[in-house]
């Protein structure tokens, strides 16, 4: 019983002291957060429907920089060599629009789903865009 009471008192003392504890601010994190912006995508998925074999299809993923700092896209990668993407190399000002353009060349028949990963100064640093459909 004494051990249980002692355990309770120790736990209670930790809970009272933790309420008054001040955590140090990580200035590096604050700088990174200040440089981030937010983006609103008109769409993050595009359904190409049924497309013809070996006939390239081009799509645009349009976005708006909804943050307070310029959007800087540092990299765009596609999930395979059948998809090629272009992106703005210059910073996108707050309130301005831009687009990621992607061209898909169907090499095989059947259903497909391809991803375009955009790396930028946004929360999470990356966003995946998707094009899908069926090749006949």
Coordinates of N, CA and C in Angstrom, one line a residue:
X1 N 0.8 -1.2 0.0 CA 0.0 0.0 0.0 C 0.9 1.3 0.0
X2 N 2.0 1.2 0.8 CA 2.9 2.4 0.8 C 3.5 2.6 -0.5
X3 N 3.8 1.5 -1.2 CA 4.5 1.6 -2.5 C 3.5 2.3 -3.5
X4 N 2.2 1.9 -3.4 CA 1.2 2.5 -4.3 C 1.0 4.0 -4.1
X5 N 1.0 4.4 -2.8 CA 0.9 5.8 -2.4 C 2.1 6.6 -2.9
X6 N 3.3 6.0 -2.7 CA 4.5 6.6 -3.2 C 4.5 6.8 -4.7
X7 N 4.1 5.8 -5.4 CA 4.0 5.9 -6.9 C 3.0 7.0 -7.3
X8 N 1.9 7.1 -6.6 CA 0.9 8.1 -7.0 C 1.5 9.5 -6.7
X9 N 2.2 9.7 -5.6 CA 2.8 11.0 -5.3 C 3.9 11.4 -6.3
X10 N 4.7 10.4 -6.7 CA 5.7 10.7 -7.8 C 5.1 11.1 -9.1
X11 N 4.0 10.4 -9.5 CA 3.3 10.7 -10.7 C 2.7 12.0 -10.7
X12 N 2.1 12.4 -9.6 CA 1.4 13.7 -9.4 C 2.4 14.8 -9.4
X13 N 3.6 14.6 -8.8 CA 4.5 15.7 -8.8 C 5.1 15.9 -10.3
X14 N 5.2 14.9 -11.1 CA 5.6 15.1 -12.5 C 4.6 15.8 -13.3
X15 N 3.3 15.5 -13.0 CA 2.3 16.2 -13.8 C 2.2 17.7 -13.4
X16 N 2.4 18.1 -12.2 CA 2.4 19.5 -11.8 C 3.6 20.2 -12.4
X17 N 4.8 19.6 -12.4 CA 6.0 20.3 -12.9 C 5.9 20.4 -14.4
X18 N 5.3 19.4 -15.1 CA 5.4 19.5 -16.6 C 4.5 20.6 -17.1
X19 N 3.5 21.0 -16.4 CA 2.6 22.1 -16.8 C 3.3 23.4 -16.9
X20 N 4.3 23.6 -16.0 CA 5.1 24.9 -16.0 C 6.4 24.8 -16.8
X21 N 6.7 23.7 -17.4 CA 7.9 23.6 -18.1 C 7.8 24.3 -19.4
X22 N 8.9 25.0 -19.8 CA 9.0 25.7 -21.1 C 9.9 24.9 -22.0
X23 N 9.4 24.6 -23.2 CA 10.2 23.9 -24.2 C 10.9 24.9 -25.0
X24 N 12.2 24.6 -25.3 CA 13.0 25.5 -26.1 C 12.4 25.6 -27.6
X25 N 12.5 26.8 -28.2 CA 12.1 27.0 -29.5 C 13.2 26.6 -30.5
X26 N 12.9 25.8 -31.4 CA 13.9 25.4 -32.4 C 13.9 26.4 -33.5
X27 N 14.9 27.3 -33.6 CA 14.9 28.4 -34.6 C 15.1 27.9 -36.0
X28 N 15.7 26.8 -36.2 CA 15.9 26.2 -37.5 C 14.5 25.8 -38.1
X29 N 13.7 25.2 -37.2 CA 12.4 24.8 -37.7 C 11.6 26.0 -38.0
X30 N 11.7 27.1 -37.2 CA 10.9 28.3 -37.5 C 11.3 28.9 -38.8
X31 N 12.5 28.9 -39.2 CA 13.0 29.4 -40.5 C 12.4 28.6 -41.6
X32 N 12.5 27.3 -41.5 CA 11.9 26.4 -42.6 C 10.5 26.7 -42.7
X33 N 9.7 26.8 -41.6 CA 8.3 27.0 -41.7 C 8.0 28.3 -42.3
X34 N 8.8 29.4 -42.0 CA 8.5 30.7 -42.6 C 8.7 30.7 -44.1
X35 N 9.6 29.8 -44.6 CA 9.8 29.8 -46.1 C 8.8 28.9 -46.8
X36 N 8.0 28.2 -46.1 CA 7.0 27.4 -46.8 C 5.8 28.2 -47.2
X37 N 5.1 27.6 -48.2 CA 3.9 28.2 -48.7 C 2.8 27.1 -48.8
X38 N 1.6 27.5 -49.2 CA 0.6 26.5 -49.4 C 0.1 26.6 -50.9
X39 N -0.4 25.5 -51.4 CA -0.8 25.4 -52.8 C -2.2 24.8 -52.8
X40 N -3.1 25.3 -53.7 CA -4.4 24.8 -53.9 C -4.4 24.2 -55.4
X41 N -4.6 22.9 -55.5 CA -4.6 22.3 -56.8 C -6.1 22.3 -57.3
X42 N -6.2 22.6 -58.6 CA -7.5 22.4 -59.2 C -7.9 21.0 -59.3
X43 N -6.9 20.1 -59.5 CA -7.1 18.6 -59.4 C -5.8 18.0 -59.2
X44 N -5.8 16.9 -58.4 CA -4.6 16.1 -58.2 C -4.7 14.8 -58.9
X45 N -5.8 14.5 -59.5 CA -6.0 13.3 -60.3 C -6.7 13.7 -61.6
X46 N -6.2 13.0 -62.7 CA -6.9 13.3 -64.0 C -7.2 11.9 -64.6
X47 N -8.4 11.7 -64.9 CA -8.9 10.4 -65.5 C -8.8 10.7 -67.1
X48 N -7.9 10.0 -67.7 CA -7.8 10.1 -69.2 C -8.9 9.3 -69.9
X49 N -9.6 8.4 -69.2 CA -10.6 7.6 -69.8 C -9.9 6.5 -70.7
X50 N -10.6 6.2 -71.8 CA -10.0 5.3 -72.7 C -9.2 6.0 -73.8
X51 N -7.9 5.6 -73.9 CA -7.0 6.2 -74.9 C -6.5 5.2 -75.8
X52 N -6.0 5.7 -77.0 CA -5.4 4.8 -78.0 C -4.0 4.4 -77.7
X53 N -3.6 3.2 -78.1 CA -2.3 2.7 -77.9 C -1.3 3.6 -78.7
X54 N -0.2 3.9 -78.1 CA 0.9 4.7 -78.7 C 0.5 6.1 -79.2
X55 N -0.6 6.7 -78.6 CA -1.0 8.0 -79.0 C -0.8 8.8 -77.7
X56 N 0.3 9.7 -77.6 CA 0.5 10.5 -76.4 C -0.6 11.4 -76.0
X57 N -0.8 11.5 -74.7 CA -1.8 12.4 -74.1 C -1.1 13.3 -73.2
X58 N -1.5 14.6 -73.3 CA -0.9 15.6 -72.5 C -2.0 16.2 -71.5
X59 N -1.6 16.4 -70.3 CA -2.5 16.9 -69.2 C -1.8 18.1 -68.5
X60 N -2.6 18.9 -67.8 CA -2.0 20.0 -67.0 C -2.7 19.9 -65.6
X61 N -1.8 19.9 -64.6 CA -2.3 20.0 -63.2 C -2.1 21.5 -62.8
X62 N -3.2 22.2 -62.8 CA -3.1 23.7 -62.5 C -3.2 23.9 -61.0
X63 N -2.4 24.8 -60.5 CA -2.3 25.2 -59.1 C -2.3 26.7 -58.9
X64 N -2.6 27.1 -57.7 CA -2.5 28.5 -57.2 C -1.7 28.5 -56.0
X65 N -0.7 29.4 -55.9 CA 0.1 29.6 -54.7 C -0.8 30.4 -53.7
X66 N -1.3 29.7 -52.7 CA -2.3 30.4 -51.7 C -1.5 30.9 -50.5
X67 N -0.2 30.7 -50.5 CA 0.5 31.1 -49.3 C 1.0 32.6 -49.4
X68 N 1.9 32.9 -48.5 CA 2.4 34.3 -48.4 C 3.9 34.4 -48.9
X69 N 4.5 33.3 -49.3 CA 5.8 33.3 -49.8 C 5.8 32.7 -51.2
X70 N 6.8 33.0 -52.0 CA 6.9 32.3 -53.3 C 7.0 30.8 -53.3
X71 N 6.3 30.2 -54.2 CA 6.4 28.7 -54.3 C 7.6 28.4 -55.2
X72 N 8.4 27.5 -54.6 CA 9.6 27.1 -55.3 C 9.6 25.6 -55.5
X73 N 9.4 25.2 -56.8 CA 9.3 23.7 -57.1 C 10.8 23.3 -57.4
X74 N 11.3 22.4 -56.6 CA 12.7 22.0 -56.7 C 12.9 20.7 -57.6
X75 N 11.8 19.9 -57.7 CA 12.0 18.7 -58.5 C 10.6 18.1 -58.8
X76 N 10.5 17.4 -59.9 CA 9.3 16.7 -60.3 C 9.8 15.4 -60.9
X77 N 9.3 14.3 -60.3 CA 9.7 12.9 -60.8 C 8.4 12.2 -61.2
X78 N 8.6 11.3 -62.2 CA 7.5 10.5 -62.7 C 7.7 9.1 -62.3
X79 N 6.6 8.3 -62.2 CA 6.7 6.9 -61.8 C 7.3 6.0 -62.8
X80 N 7.4 6.4 -64.1 CA 8.0 5.6 -65.1 C 8.5 6.4 -66.3
X81 N 9.2 5.8 -67.2 CA 9.7 6.5 -68.4 C 8.6 6.8 -69.4
X82 N 7.4 6.3 -69.2 CA 6.4 6.5 -70.2 C 5.7 7.9 -69.9
X83 N 6.0 8.5 -68.8 CA 5.5 9.8 -68.5 C 6.6 10.8 -68.4
X84 N 6.4 12.0 -69.0 CA 7.4 13.1 -69.0 C 6.7 14.3 -68.4
X85 N 7.3 15.0 -67.5 CA 6.7 16.1 -66.8 C 7.5 17.4 -67.0
X86 N 6.9 18.5 -67.1 CA 7.5 19.8 -67.2 C 6.9 20.7 -66.1
X87 N 7.7 21.5 -65.5 CA 7.3 22.4 -64.4 C 8.0 23.7 -64.4
X88 N 7.3 24.7 -63.8 CA 8.0 26.1 -63.8 C 9.2 26.0 -63.0
X89 N 10.3 26.6 -63.5 CA 11.6 26.6 -62.8 C 11.7 27.9 -62.0
X90 N 10.9 28.9 -62.3 CA 11.0 30.2 -61.6 C 10.0 30.1 -60.4
X91 N 10.3 30.9 -59.4 CA 9.3 30.9 -58.2 C 8.0 31.5 -58.7
X92 N 6.9 30.9 -58.1 CA 5.6 31.3 -58.3 C 5.1 32.2 -57.2
X93 N 4.8 33.5 -57.5 CA 4.5 34.5 -56.5 C 3.2 34.1 -55.8
X94 N 3.0 34.6 -54.6 CA 1.8 34.4 -53.9 C 0.6 34.9 -54.7
X95 N -0.5 34.1 -54.8 CA -1.7 34.4 -55.5 C -1.6 34.1 -57.0
X96 N -0.4 33.8 -57.5 CA -0.2 33.4 -58.9 C -0.5 32.0 -59.2
X97 N -0.9 31.7 -60.5 CA -1.2 30.3 -60.9 C 0.0 29.8 -61.7
X98 N 0.1 28.4 -61.7 CA 1.1 27.7 -62.5 C 0.5 26.4 -62.9
X99 N 1.3 25.6 -63.6 CA 0.9 24.3 -64.0 C 2.0 23.3 -64.1
X100 N 1.8 22.0 -63.8 CA 2.7 20.9 -64.1 C 2.1 20.3 -65.3
X101 N 2.9 20.2 -66.4 CA 2.4 19.5 -67.6 C 3.0 18.2 -67.7
X102 N 2.2 17.2 -68.0 CA 2.6 15.8 -68.1 C 2.2 15.2 -69.4
X103 N 3.0 14.4 -70.1 CA 2.7 13.7 -71.3 C 2.9 12.2 -71.0
X104 N 1.8 11.5 -71.3 CA 1.8 10.0 -71.1 C 1.8 9.4 -72.5
X105 N 2.8 8.5 -72.7 CA 2.8 7.7 -73.9 C 2.6 6.2 -73.6
X106 N 1.4 5.7 -74.0 CA 1.0 4.4 -73.7 C 1.8 3.4 -74.4
X107 N 2.5 2.6 -73.7 CA 3.3 1.5 -74.4 C 2.7 0.2 -74.3
X108 N 1.7 0.0 -73.4 CA 1.1 -1.3 -73.3 C -0.4 -1.1 -73.1
X109 N -1.1 -2.2 -73.4 CA -2.6 -2.2 -73.3 C -3.1 -2.4 -71.9
X110 N -4.3 -2.0 -71.6 CA -4.9 -2.2 -70.3 C -4.9 -1.0 -69.4
X111 N -5.4 -1.2 -68.2 CA -5.5 0.0 -67.3 C -4.1 0.4 -66.8
X112 N -4.0 1.7 -66.5 CA -2.8 2.3 -66.0 C -3.1 3.3 -65.0
X113 N -2.1 3.6 -64.1 CA -2.1 4.6 -63.1 C -0.7 5.1 -62.9
X114 N -0.4 6.4 -63.3 CA 1.0 6.9 -63.2 C 1.0 8.1 -62.2
X115 N 2.1 8.2 -61.5 CA 2.2 9.2 -60.5 C 3.3 10.2 -60.9
X116 N 3.1 11.5 -60.5 CA 4.0 12.6 -60.7 C 4.3 13.1 -59.3
X117 N 5.5 13.0 -58.8 CA 5.8 13.5 -57.4 C 6.4 14.9 -57.5
X118 N 5.8 15.9 -56.9 CA 6.3 17.3 -57.0 C 6.9 17.6 -55.6
X119 N 8.2 18.0 -55.6 CA 8.9 18.5 -54.4 C 9.0 20.0 -54.4
X120 N 8.5 20.6 -53.3 CA 8.5 22.1 -53.3 C 8.5 22.5 -51.8
X121 N 8.5 23.8 -51.6 CA 8.5 24.4 -50.2 C 7.1 24.5 -49.7
X122 N 6.5 23.3 -49.5 CA 5.1 23.2 -49.0 C 5.2 22.3 -47.8
X123 N 4.1 22.3 -47.0 CA 4.1 21.4 -45.9 C 4.2 19.9 -46.3
X124 N 5.1 19.2 -45.7 CA 5.3 17.8 -46.2 C 6.3 17.7 -47.3
X125 N 6.7 18.8 -47.9 CA 7.7 18.9 -49.0 C 7.3 18.2 -50.3
X126 N 6.3 17.3 -50.3 CA 6.0 16.6 -51.6 C 4.5 16.4 -51.7
X127 N 4.1 16.3 -53.0 CA 2.7 16.0 -53.3 C 2.7 15.1 -54.5
X128 N 1.8 14.1 -54.5 CA 1.7 13.2 -55.6 C 0.5 13.6 -56.5
X129 N 0.7 13.6 -57.8 CA -0.4 13.9 -58.7 C -0.5 12.5 -59.5
X130 N -1.7 12.3 -60.0 CA -2.0 11.0 -60.6 C -2.8 11.1 -61.9
X131 N -2.3 10.4 -62.9 CA -3.1 10.2 -64.2 C -3.4 8.8 -64.3
X132 N -4.6 8.5 -64.8 CA -5.0 7.1 -64.9 C -6.0 6.9 -66.1
X133 N -6.2 5.7 -66.5 CA -7.1 5.4 -67.6 C -6.9 4.0 -68.1
X134 N -7.3 3.8 -69.3 CA -7.2 2.5 -69.9 C -6.8 2.7 -71.4
X135 N -5.8 1.9 -71.8 CA -5.3 1.9 -73.1 C -6.0 0.8 -73.9
X136 N -6.5 1.1 -75.1 CA -7.1 0.1 -76.0 C -6.5 0.2 -77.4

